[in-house]
């Protein structure tokens, strides 16, 4: 039993005539009769009372008609749902980011939601080192990372250029100077993130090259906690500028230039290289590209080679 058979059966039931059903379906009457005969043989039931001139349904035919209408309605609903999905009247966008990279998403998600308010958005928090795996395991379609994944199955798109900044509280001695050498920072207490990362290793390596002690005496679990602790006058910290833009603008924190610690951070959107992205994901990439064109640096949209 397939949908074509059910469609033919319903046409006969509604038209109460094989000939009128055939005309409606643009088929010959023998072809319609053959379809009904095959359907009856498969079900082991007589569906139409051949002795009746108006094509009365048997009890079995009445039962089948009810279910046939439901099934054909479901086919219509499925087709409509796919049209809605293509038109982005529905759908879901699943992304992965960490505490830092999620901040990049906020303005582009705002733009995306303005264009496609009916698409549900879910951002899953994940460790940066796990985001590429989450993408490859189909847990999410897109991820945002601050490094270029090594896996050749992952495609990366450069979307934001950030930098590392040294922050202090407004009352700190370095706040008035606005600049410090790496040797001068050797006398300061650093508040650090307790998650190991390539950035942390770069900073440690820089202090070693300049034969300067790095006093990481306080480690906290989040960038938000680090900002708040430094704001209270506790030491200094090295954080991505994106994470402190609001505080620097308001004067709650002060950025100190350190010539020996000019570290660029590049944020990337990553997704499966061979994936057929959903309509929502493709629309999101279009919004990201448009946002970069309209706002310029530090936003960008550059595909990276494999």
Coordinates of C-alpha atoms in Angstrom, one line a residue:
X1 CA 0.0 0.0 0.0
X2 CA 1.5 3.3 -1.0
X3 CA 0.3 6.9 -1.2
X4 CA -0.4 6.7 -4.9
X5 CA -2.8 3.8 -4.3
X6 CA -4.5 5.7 -1.5
X7 CA -4.8 8.9 -3.7
X8 CA -6.5 6.8 -6.4
X9 CA -8.8 5.1 -3.9
X10 CA -9.8 8.5 -2.4
X11 CA -10.5 9.9 -5.9
X12 CA -12.9 6.9 -6.6
X13 CA -14.5 7.3 -3.2
X14 CA -15.1 11.0 -3.6
X15 CA -16.1 10.9 -7.3
X16 CA -18.3 7.7 -6.8
X17 CA -17.2 6.7 -10.3
X18 CA -14.2 5.0 -11.8
X19 CA -14.5 7.1 -15.0
X20 CA -14.7 10.5 -13.2
X21 CA -11.8 9.5 -10.9
X22 CA -9.8 8.6 -14.0
X23 CA -10.5 12.0 -15.5
X24 CA -9.6 13.7 -12.3
X25 CA -6.3 11.8 -12.1
X26 CA -5.6 12.1 -15.8
X27 CA -5.4 8.4 -16.2
X28 CA -7.5 5.8 -18.0
X29 CA -10.4 4.0 -16.4
X30 CA -8.7 0.5 -16.7
X31 CA -5.6 1.9 -15.0
X32 CA -7.6 3.2 -12.1
X33 CA -9.5 -0.1 -11.8
X34 CA -6.2 -2.0 -11.8
X35 CA -4.9 0.1 -9.0
X36 CA -8.0 -0.5 -6.8
X37 CA -7.9 -4.2 -7.6
X38 CA -4.3 -4.4 -6.5
X39 CA -4.9 -2.5 -3.3
X40 CA -7.8 -4.8 -2.4
X41 CA -5.7 -7.8 -3.1
X42 CA -2.9 -6.5 -0.9
X43 CA -5.3 -5.7 2.0
X44 CA -7.4 -8.8 1.5
X45 CA -10.6 -6.7 1.7
X46 CA -13.2 -5.4 -0.8
X47 CA -13.2 -1.7 -0.6
X48 CA -16.0 -0.8 -3.1
X49 CA -19.4 -2.3 -3.6
X50 CA -19.4 -3.0 -7.4
X51 CA -23.1 -3.9 -7.3
X52 CA -23.9 -0.3 -6.4
X53 CA -24.1 2.3 -9.2
X54 CA -22.9 5.1 -7.0
X55 CA -19.7 3.3 -5.9
X56 CA -20.7 2.8 -2.3
X57 CA -17.8 2.0 0.1
X58 CA -17.8 -1.2 2.0
X59 CA -17.2 -1.1 5.8
X60 CA -13.5 -1.8 5.1
X61 CA -13.5 0.9 2.5
X62 CA -15.0 3.4 5.0
X63 CA -12.3 2.6 7.5
X64 CA -9.5 2.9 4.9
X65 CA -10.9 6.2 3.6
X66 CA -10.5 7.8 7.1
X67 CA -6.9 6.7 7.4
X68 CA -6.1 7.5 3.7
X69 CA -7.3 11.1 4.2
X70 CA -5.1 11.5 7.3
X71 CA -2.0 10.1 5.5
X72 CA -2.5 12.3 2.5
X73 CA -3.0 15.3 4.8
X74 CA 0.2 14.5 6.5
X75 CA 2.0 14.4 3.1
X76 CA 0.6 17.9 2.5
X77 CA 1.6 19.1 5.9
X78 CA 5.2 17.7 5.4
X79 CA 5.5 19.5 2.1
X80 CA 4.2 22.8 3.7
X81 CA 6.7 22.3 6.6
X82 CA 9.6 22.0 4.1
X83 CA 8.5 25.2 2.3
X84 CA 8.3 27.0 5.7
X85 CA 11.8 25.7 6.5
X86 CA 13.2 26.9 3.2
X87 CA 11.5 30.2 3.8
X88 CA 12.9 30.3 7.4
X89 CA 9.5 30.5 8.9
X90 CA 10.6 27.7 11.2
X91 CA 13.8 25.8 11.9
X92 CA 16.5 25.7 14.5
X93 CA 20.1 27.0 14.6
X94 CA 22.5 25.1 16.9
X95 CA 25.9 26.6 17.7
X96 CA 28.7 25.9 20.2
X97 CA 30.9 28.6 21.9
X98 CA 32.7 29.2 25.2
X99 CA 32.4 32.1 27.6
X100 CA 34.7 34.3 25.4
X101 CA 33.7 33.4 21.9
X102 CA 30.0 33.7 22.8
X103 CA 30.5 37.5 23.1
X104 CA 31.3 37.6 19.4
X105 CA 28.0 35.9 18.7
X106 CA 25.8 38.5 20.4
X107 CA 25.7 41.2 17.8
X108 CA 25.5 38.8 14.8
X109 CA 22.8 36.8 16.5
X110 CA 20.9 40.0 17.1
X111 CA 21.1 40.8 13.4
X112 CA 20.1 37.2 12.5
X113 CA 17.0 37.3 14.8
X114 CA 15.9 40.6 13.3
X115 CA 15.9 39.0 9.9
X116 CA 14.6 35.5 10.9
X117 CA 12.6 35.9 14.2
X118 CA 10.9 32.5 13.8
X119 CA 14.1 30.4 13.8
X120 CA 15.0 29.1 17.2
X121 CA 18.6 29.7 18.3
X122 CA 20.5 27.5 20.8
X123 CA 24.1 28.2 21.8
X124 CA 25.6 25.3 23.6
X125 CA 28.5 26.2 26.0
X126 CA 31.5 24.0 25.4
X127 CA 35.3 23.9 26.1
X128 CA 37.1 25.5 23.2
X129 CA 39.1 22.3 22.8
X130 CA 35.9 20.3 22.3
X131 CA 34.0 22.6 19.9
X132 CA 35.4 21.1 16.7
X133 CA 34.5 17.6 18.0
X134 CA 31.0 18.7 18.8
X135 CA 30.7 19.9 15.2
X136 CA 32.0 16.6 13.8
X137 CA 29.8 14.6 16.0
X138 CA 26.7 16.5 14.7
X139 CA 25.9 17.9 18.1
X140 CA 25.9 21.4 16.6
X141 CA 26.2 22.7 13.1
X142 CA 28.4 25.7 13.8
X143 CA 31.0 26.5 16.4
X144 CA 33.1 29.6 17.3
X145 CA 36.7 29.1 18.3
X146 CA 39.8 31.3 18.9
X147 CA 42.2 28.9 17.1
X148 CA 42.3 27.1 13.8
X149 CA 41.3 23.4 14.2
X150 CA 43.8 20.9 12.8
X151 CA 41.2 18.4 11.6
X152 CA 40.9 18.5 7.8
X153 CA 37.2 17.6 8.1
X154 CA 36.5 21.0 9.7
X155 CA 36.2 24.2 7.6
X156 CA 37.0 27.5 9.3
X157 CA 35.9 31.0 8.4
X158 CA 37.8 33.9 10.0
X159 CA 35.1 36.3 11.4
X160 CA 36.7 38.5 14.1
X161 CA 40.1 40.0 14.9
X162 CA 40.8 40.6 18.6
X163 CA 43.8 41.3 20.7
X164 CA 45.1 40.6 24.2
X165 CA 45.0 43.5 26.6
X166 CA 46.5 44.0 30.1
X167 CA 43.8 45.4 32.5
X168 CA 44.1 47.1 35.8
X169 CA 41.7 48.9 38.1
X170 CA 41.4 52.7 37.7
X171 CA 43.1 53.2 41.1
X172 CA 46.1 51.0 40.1
X173 CA 49.5 52.8 39.8
X174 CA 49.9 51.6 36.2
X175 CA 46.5 53.1 35.2
X176 CA 47.9 56.6 35.1
X177 CA 51.0 55.6 33.1
X178 CA 48.9 53.7 30.4
X179 CA 52.0 51.7 29.4
X180 CA 54.3 49.1 31.0
X181 CA 57.2 46.9 29.9
X182 CA 57.1 43.2 30.5
X183 CA 59.8 43.6 33.1
X184 CA 57.7 46.1 35.0
X185 CA 54.8 43.6 35.0
X186 CA 57.2 41.1 36.6
X187 CA 56.5 43.0 39.9
X188 CA 52.8 42.6 39.6
X189 CA 50.4 39.8 40.8
X190 CA 48.5 38.2 37.9
X191 CA 45.0 37.0 38.0
X192 CA 44.7 34.2 35.6
X193 CA 42.1 31.9 34.0
X194 CA 42.5 28.3 35.4
X195 CA 41.8 26.6 32.1
X196 CA 44.9 25.6 30.1
X197 CA 45.0 27.2 26.7
X198 CA 47.4 28.0 23.8
X199 CA 47.2 31.6 24.8
X200 CA 48.3 30.9 28.3
X201 CA 51.3 29.1 27.0
X202 CA 52.2 32.1 24.7
X203 CA 52.1 34.4 27.7
X204 CA 54.3 32.1 29.8
X205 CA 56.7 31.8 26.9
X206 CA 56.9 35.6 26.5
X207 CA 57.9 36.1 30.1
X208 CA 60.5 33.3 29.9
X209 CA 62.0 34.9 26.8
X210 CA 62.4 38.2 28.6
X211 CA 63.7 36.4 31.8
X212 CA 60.9 38.0 33.8
X213 CA 59.0 36.3 36.6
X214 CA 55.3 35.7 36.0
X215 CA 53.5 35.7 39.4
X216 CA 50.2 33.9 38.7
X217 CA 49.1 33.8 42.4
X218 CA 45.3 33.9 41.7
X219 CA 43.4 31.7 39.3
X220 CA 39.7 32.0 38.7
X221 CA 37.2 29.9 36.7
X222 CA 35.7 32.6 34.4
X223 CA 36.6 35.7 32.6
X224 CA 33.8 37.5 34.3
X225 CA 35.2 36.7 37.7
X226 CA 38.7 37.8 36.6
X227 CA 37.4 41.2 35.5
X228 CA 35.5 41.8 38.7
X229 CA 38.4 40.8 40.9
X230 CA 40.9 43.1 39.1
X231 CA 38.3 45.9 39.2
X232 CA 38.4 45.6 43.0
X233 CA 42.1 46.5 42.9
X234 CA 43.6 43.0 42.9
X235 CA 46.6 42.7 40.6
X236 CA 46.5 42.7 36.8
X237 CA 45.2 40.4 34.1
X238 CA 45.6 39.6 30.5
X239 CA 42.3 39.1 28.7
X240 CA 40.9 39.4 25.2
X241 CA 39.8 43.0 24.4
X242 CA 36.3 41.8 23.3
X243 CA 35.6 40.6 26.9
X244 CA 36.3 44.1 28.5
X245 CA 35.0 46.5 25.9
X246 CA 32.1 47.7 28.1
X247 CA 34.3 48.2 31.2
X248 CA 37.0 50.0 29.3
X249 CA 34.5 52.4 27.8
X250 CA 32.8 53.0 31.1
X251 CA 36.2 53.5 32.9
X252 CA 35.6 50.6 35.3
X253 CA 38.8 49.1 34.0
X254 CA 41.9 50.5 32.3
X255 CA 43.9 48.9 29.5
X256 CA 47.7 49.1 29.7
X257 CA 49.8 48.8 26.6
X258 CA 52.6 46.2 26.8
X259 CA 54.8 46.4 23.7
X260 CA 56.3 42.9 24.3
X261 CA 52.9 41.3 24.6
X262 CA 51.1 42.2 21.4
X263 CA 49.1 39.1 20.8
X264 CA 46.4 38.9 18.1
X265 CA 43.4 36.6 18.6
X266 CA 41.4 35.4 15.6
X267 CA 37.9 34.1 16.1
X268 CA 36.6 31.6 13.6
X269 CA 33.3 30.0 12.7
X270 CA 33.8 26.3 12.1
X271 CA 31.6 23.6 10.5
X272 CA 31.9 20.2 8.8
X273 CA 33.6 20.5 5.5
X274 CA 31.4 18.0 3.7
X275 CA 28.2 19.0 5.5
X276 CA 25.0 20.1 3.7
X277 CA 24.2 22.9 6.1
X278 CA 20.6 23.6 7.1
X279 CA 18.7 26.5 5.7
X280 CA 19.0 28.3 9.1
X281 CA 22.8 27.7 9.2
X282 CA 23.3 29.0 5.6
X283 CA 21.2 32.0 6.4
X284 CA 23.3 32.7 9.5
X285 CA 26.5 32.6 7.5
X286 CA 24.9 35.2 5.1
X287 CA 24.1 37.4 8.1
X288 CA 27.7 37.1 9.4
X289 CA 29.1 38.1 6.0
X290 CA 26.7 41.0 5.7
X291 CA 27.5 42.2 9.3
X292 CA 31.2 42.1 8.5
X293 CA 30.7 44.2 5.3
X294 CA 28.5 46.8 7.1
X295 CA 30.7 47.1 10.3
X296 CA 34.2 46.4 9.0
X297 CA 37.2 45.8 11.3
X298 CA 37.4 43.9 13.6
X299 CA 34.6 41.9 12.0
X300 CA 35.5 40.0 8.8
X301 CA 34.4 37.1 6.7
X302 CA 37.4 35.2 5.2
X303 CA 37.4 31.6 4.3
X304 CA 40.7 29.8 5.3
X305 CA 42.3 27.3 3.1
X306 CA 42.4 23.6 4.2

